[in-house]
Amino acid sequence: MVVEQLDPRVRACIKKRGFTRLSPAQEQAIPIVLAKKNLVLIAPTGTGKTESAMFPVFDALLKMPAGGGFRAIYITPLRSLNRDILSRMEWWCRELGLTVGVRHGDTPMAERRKQALSPPDLLITTPETLQALFMGKRLRKHLEHVQFVIVDEIHELAASKRGAQLAVALERLAEYAGDFQRIGLSATVGNPETIATFLCGTRPCEIVQVPVAKQLEITVSFVGDVFKHQVQALERLLKNEGSTLVFVNTRVTAEALGHALYSRGDVEVHHGSLSKEIRIDAEERFKKGEIKTLICTSSMELGIDIGRVDHVIQFGSPREVARLVQRVGRAGHQLNTISRGTILATGFDDLLESLVIARRAKANEIEPVVPDTNAADVLANQVAAIAVEYGEIDRSRIRSIVERSSLFAGCGKLLDDVCTQLEEHRVIRIDGTRIITTARARRYLSGNLSMIHDERKIPIFDMVSRRTVGTLDESFVVGWVHTGAVFITKGQLWRVLDIDDGRLTVEPAKKAIGELPSWEGEQIPVPFAVAREVGAIRRERTTNKYTSEKESIAFAAHVLSEMEKNRCKIPTDRLITFENIDDGVVCNVCAGHKANEALGRVLSILISARFGTTVGIELDAYRILLRLPSAIRAADVRDFLLSLEPAHMPGILKLALKRTALFKWKLVQIAKKFGAIDPDADYEKISIQRLLDYFDNTVVQQEAYRELLSGYMDIDAAAQIVGLVKANEIDVAIGPHSIIGADGILSSRDQIPPPTADQAVIATLKRRLEQDEVVLACMNCRDWKSKTVVSRVPDQPQCPKCGARLIAALKPYEADAYDTVIRKTKKNEEERALEQRLMRNANIVLSSGKKAVIALSARGVGPENASRILATLSDGDAFYREILKAERTFIQTHRYWA
């Protein structure tokens, strides 16, 4: 038996903890770790992956002499996971007489000092804090004793620059500790061999894979595209016994559902924008059973222990197979239980996509993880870090350290370019073959320990609702946004009215011409393979092979028959269609977000160059909307597609990208990681054009291109589509505007759709004005003043003391001025003017009643503006439009007032 191979003290603890037997993952993994081999373990959530690694590690730690430094380092991608692992490991270490500590950005100074003087046997940390350990002389000494490094949720790190940084850090660690044992843990990976190479470089590594698919039970249910009906369907599912996690794709949806279900009293929302305290409180209450439902984003995907989960609901398509498997795996989070999940599909694309992803999950067809190879900004960061660590070091030694990691194999030329660039920004000094640290390098590192772009978020303040509706990354604002600019976020158009005091004041925009920068901070891209299979279902009409649910089959059939009824061609995996619409052309291409991003941008630059016009572009996984002048039609766009050569596309894209907001945003981010821009630089003073010129043809520019072409878009998949068109394996056709073409245009599926843009704006303004506070004050007896909200004001306000209707409607901050004026018998010129203004205000209320009170409560609307608004004799929505106009004028001009 495997358990017999462990130290008797570990066996006794296993028994004491209530383990009756080991899981299949533990049975297979423990002998490999005991045999001192590197290991990647892939097994479903709840099968005891942490224990699979830690039982044999405890066994080894007990055999080592006490004290001397860190013996094992356990790395997780999140601080919340660190917290979770610590609470689990404390019991084991206490029972076994071992020491354990956690170290991350929030660790108190006293605890850090204690760890430096007396290091724990097991250190739980994040990739960023591992970087910090190399900076301290005493801490570096403690790293010499490391025998094990365990990387949890390794798939989460491997596909990002954080992972590339970690891969180099492990090689830097090997300089002190020699060849330590490496263990990677994950619930979902489609390409385990790549992950093994990422973790171990060229060293041998064993792989243990416990298939997750046979423990999944996934149903897809169509709930319609009306938000109210979607909420009702969700509520029906929440009536079932037990606890439920409801996963959504964006914070906006999480908040909307949380608001809709608030009255139940047993629902909480959990996402990354909420404070740590609120998140921990929600986790604890769910664990204790005080609440039954947690609505969450990817914040709960990873293995944070929140107790028993009976059911997982995915609201809308999960977009990726790995994401679905990870999320549904949270249900039945224990051995031999089936994980049950339900996807609530909310539209045609959403339904077919959900069916494809559910099929792929059950067949264990998980997307491959693609590590970031030769990321120049990561290399720059690590060269600076190694220079600080050693003071001075030979370039050949740096090269041998970084090249041991699989992600920088053969990086000689890149390393030379990076060093040249770093010297230009005084982050290092080059003396022959020696790389020497500088005073600026340590300062640079303290602001750049992480490869996560740590940017200030600029709040977007909607003047209509007077609420913050989202945030933009600072680099995005620098690269594109200016007063009057229109941009898209969360599927909605906004026009910038003002940029002041670190926030954008905006109003909803109706229409815009030209390229619109789109900020989808949380957008989860649909993979190429999923979108192609969705196209195949449309072509073959095979919904019934994917589901037996009558509503789903009937809805899909209805959409496709409506297309035929309207004589519209159905876009599929073998047919691309072009449709003319009022403000451009819709290209229906089933290729996924990243391929469509690449294809759309290539088409837009060709059209732009030929016709000398700017081209707006919006897209999703199944369509590209090109906003064009009326002279350019679908036939023109089709001809551009047919004229494309796959080999020329990367070159065209680089030209296209250089002028975009996206490229400028990425360039600023990467320049920061090269130390060219200080983390706290004042963006108002940065000339984006000078930056573009300065970094032209440098390694910084090349990295911006590399990241955009490989990470943000998929140029290879786009070229594949064009190749298939050239080979006549995909047909192209022009057709009338269709329901499939219209689906998703400017209504991001993750956005709760407003009734119509205009009505929604007016409704929001009405609601806000009704809730605004107003102070009513009698200008007749001057002895009565009352604070209330606009909705409670009667149609004809009257003073309860003297019965007069000469009532001024004041904003709360104007009430003090009223008190000053009525108390004084002798008034100066300014006070007399103020009194006249108050009388004018009261006269307007006398003649127009509550309508005047509503107008006067608006921002920047005084008696003069209120008179003008009321003089238009507008009623209903038109009246509120006049108020909106006045508020907009105020926001745009108030800064110029004396």
mmCIF file of N, CA and C in Angstrom, residues 45-46 215-216 243 245 247 308-313 325-334 337-341:
data_model
loop_
_atom_site.group_PDB
_atom_site.id
_atom_site.type_symbol
_atom_site.label_atom_id
_atom_site.label_comp_id
_atom_site.label_asym_id
_atom_site.label_seq_id
_atom_site.Cartn_x
_atom_site.Cartn_y
_atom_site.Cartn_z
ATOM 1 N N THR A 45 -10.767 19.091 -8.983
ATOM 2 C CA THR A 45 -10.854 19.778 -7.694
ATOM 3 C C THR A 45 -11.453 18.814 -6.671
ATOM 4 N N GLY A 46 -10.917 18.845 -5.449
ATOM 5 C CA GLY A 46 -11.492 18.005 -4.389
ATOM 6 C C GLY A 46 -10.904 16.613 -4.299
ATOM 7 N N GLN A 215 -16.358 12.665 -14.061
ATOM 8 C CA GLN A 215 -17.008 13.106 -12.829
ATOM 9 C C GLN A 215 -17.854 14.352 -13.038
ATOM 10 N N LEU A 216 -18.064 14.725 -14.310
ATOM 11 C CA LEU A 216 -18.852 15.926 -14.603
ATOM 12 C C LEU A 216 -20.241 15.581 -15.112
ATOM 13 N N SER A 243 -26.221 24.222 -1.399
ATOM 14 C CA SER A 243 -25.558 25.500 -1.689
ATOM 15 C C SER A 243 -25.172 25.577 -3.167
ATOM 16 N N LEU A 245 -22.971 27.871 -6.276
ATOM 17 C CA LEU A 245 -22.111 28.939 -6.799
ATOM 18 C C LEU A 245 -22.674 29.334 -8.159
ATOM 19 N N PHE A 247 -21.628 31.306 -11.350
ATOM 20 C CA PHE A 247 -20.510 31.970 -12.016
ATOM 21 C C PHE A 247 -21.020 32.855 -13.142
ATOM 22 N N ARG A 308 -18.786 23.116 1.429
ATOM 23 C CA ARG A 308 -19.547 22.262 0.509
ATOM 24 C C ARG A 308 -20.271 23.092 -0.562
ATOM 25 N N VAL A 309 -20.112 22.680 -1.810
ATOM 26 C CA VAL A 309 -20.870 23.287 -2.924
ATOM 27 C C VAL A 309 -21.650 22.159 -3.583
ATOM 28 N N ASP A 310 -22.986 22.272 -3.598
ATOM 29 C CA ASP A 310 -23.797 21.185 -4.162
ATOM 30 C C ASP A 310 -24.014 21.337 -5.665
ATOM 31 N N HIS A 311 -24.025 22.596 -6.122
ATOM 32 C CA HIS A 311 -24.390 22.803 -7.519
ATOM 33 C C HIS A 311 -23.677 24.058 -8.026
ATOM 34 N N VAL A 312 -23.217 24.015 -9.281
ATOM 35 C CA VAL A 312 -22.632 25.201 -9.908
ATOM 36 C C VAL A 312 -23.520 25.608 -11.082
ATOM 37 N N ILE A 313 -23.871 26.889 -11.115
ATOM 38 C CA ILE A 313 -24.638 27.426 -12.247
ATOM 39 C C ILE A 313 -23.735 28.407 -12.983
ATOM 40 N N VAL A 325 -14.756 23.522 -16.869
ATOM 41 C CA VAL A 325 -14.305 22.368 -16.073
ATOM 42 C C VAL A 325 -13.846 22.837 -14.689
ATOM 43 N N GLN A 326 -13.095 23.932 -14.670
ATOM 44 C CA GLN A 326 -12.593 24.488 -13.410
ATOM 45 C C GLN A 326 -13.762 24.908 -12.513
ATOM 46 N N ARG A 327 -14.762 25.551 -13.122
ATOM 47 C CA ARG A 327 -15.892 26.083 -12.342
ATOM 48 C C ARG A 327 -16.808 24.965 -11.849
ATOM 49 N N VAL A 328 -17.208 24.077 -12.762
ATOM 50 C CA VAL A 328 -18.118 22.996 -12.351
ATOM 51 C C VAL A 328 -17.421 22.061 -11.363
ATOM 52 N N GLY A 329 -16.084 21.952 -11.503
ATOM 53 C CA GLY A 329 -15.305 21.126 -10.568
ATOM 54 C C GLY A 329 -15.428 21.574 -9.125
ATOM 55 N N ARG A 330 -15.910 22.808 -8.898
ATOM 56 C CA ARG A 330 -16.095 23.283 -7.523
ATOM 57 C C ARG A 330 -17.254 22.577 -6.824
ATOM 58 N N ALA A 331 -18.177 22.015 -7.616
ATOM 59 C CA ALA A 331 -19.332 21.325 -7.011
ATOM 60 C C ALA A 331 -18.926 19.922 -6.586
ATOM 61 N N GLY A 332 -19.534 19.431 -5.522
ATOM 62 C CA GLY A 332 -19.201 18.098 -5.018
ATOM 63 C C GLY A 332 -17.717 18.008 -4.766
ATOM 64 N N HIS A 333 -17.165 19.033 -4.091
ATOM 65 C CA HIS A 333 -15.722 19.213 -3.912
ATOM 66 C C HIS A 333 -15.183 18.138 -2.963
ATOM 67 N N GLN A 334 -15.465 16.878 -3.228
ATOM 68 C CA GLN A 334 -14.868 15.806 -2.431
ATOM 69 C C GLN A 334 -14.807 14.535 -3.270
ATOM 70 N N THR A 337 -17.544 12.139 -5.718
ATOM 71 C CA THR A 337 -18.864 12.739 -5.923
ATOM 72 C C THR A 337 -18.887 13.306 -7.336
ATOM 73 N N ILE A 338 -20.072 13.280 -7.935
ATOM 74 C CA ILE A 338 -20.239 13.846 -9.277
ATOM 75 C C ILE A 338 -20.350 15.359 -9.138
ATOM 76 N N SER A 339 -19.634 16.101 -9.992
ATOM 77 C CA SER A 339 -19.759 17.564 -10.001
ATOM 78 C C SER A 339 -20.883 17.939 -10.953
ATOM 79 N N ARG A 340 -21.920 18.588 -10.402
ATOM 80 C CA ARG A 340 -23.094 18.933 -11.220
ATOM 81 C C ARG A 340 -23.083 20.413 -11.574
ATOM 82 N N GLY A 341 -23.268 20.683 -12.863
ATOM 83 C CA GLY A 341 -23.282 22.081 -13.309
ATOM 84 C C GLY A 341 -24.375 22.321 -14.322
#
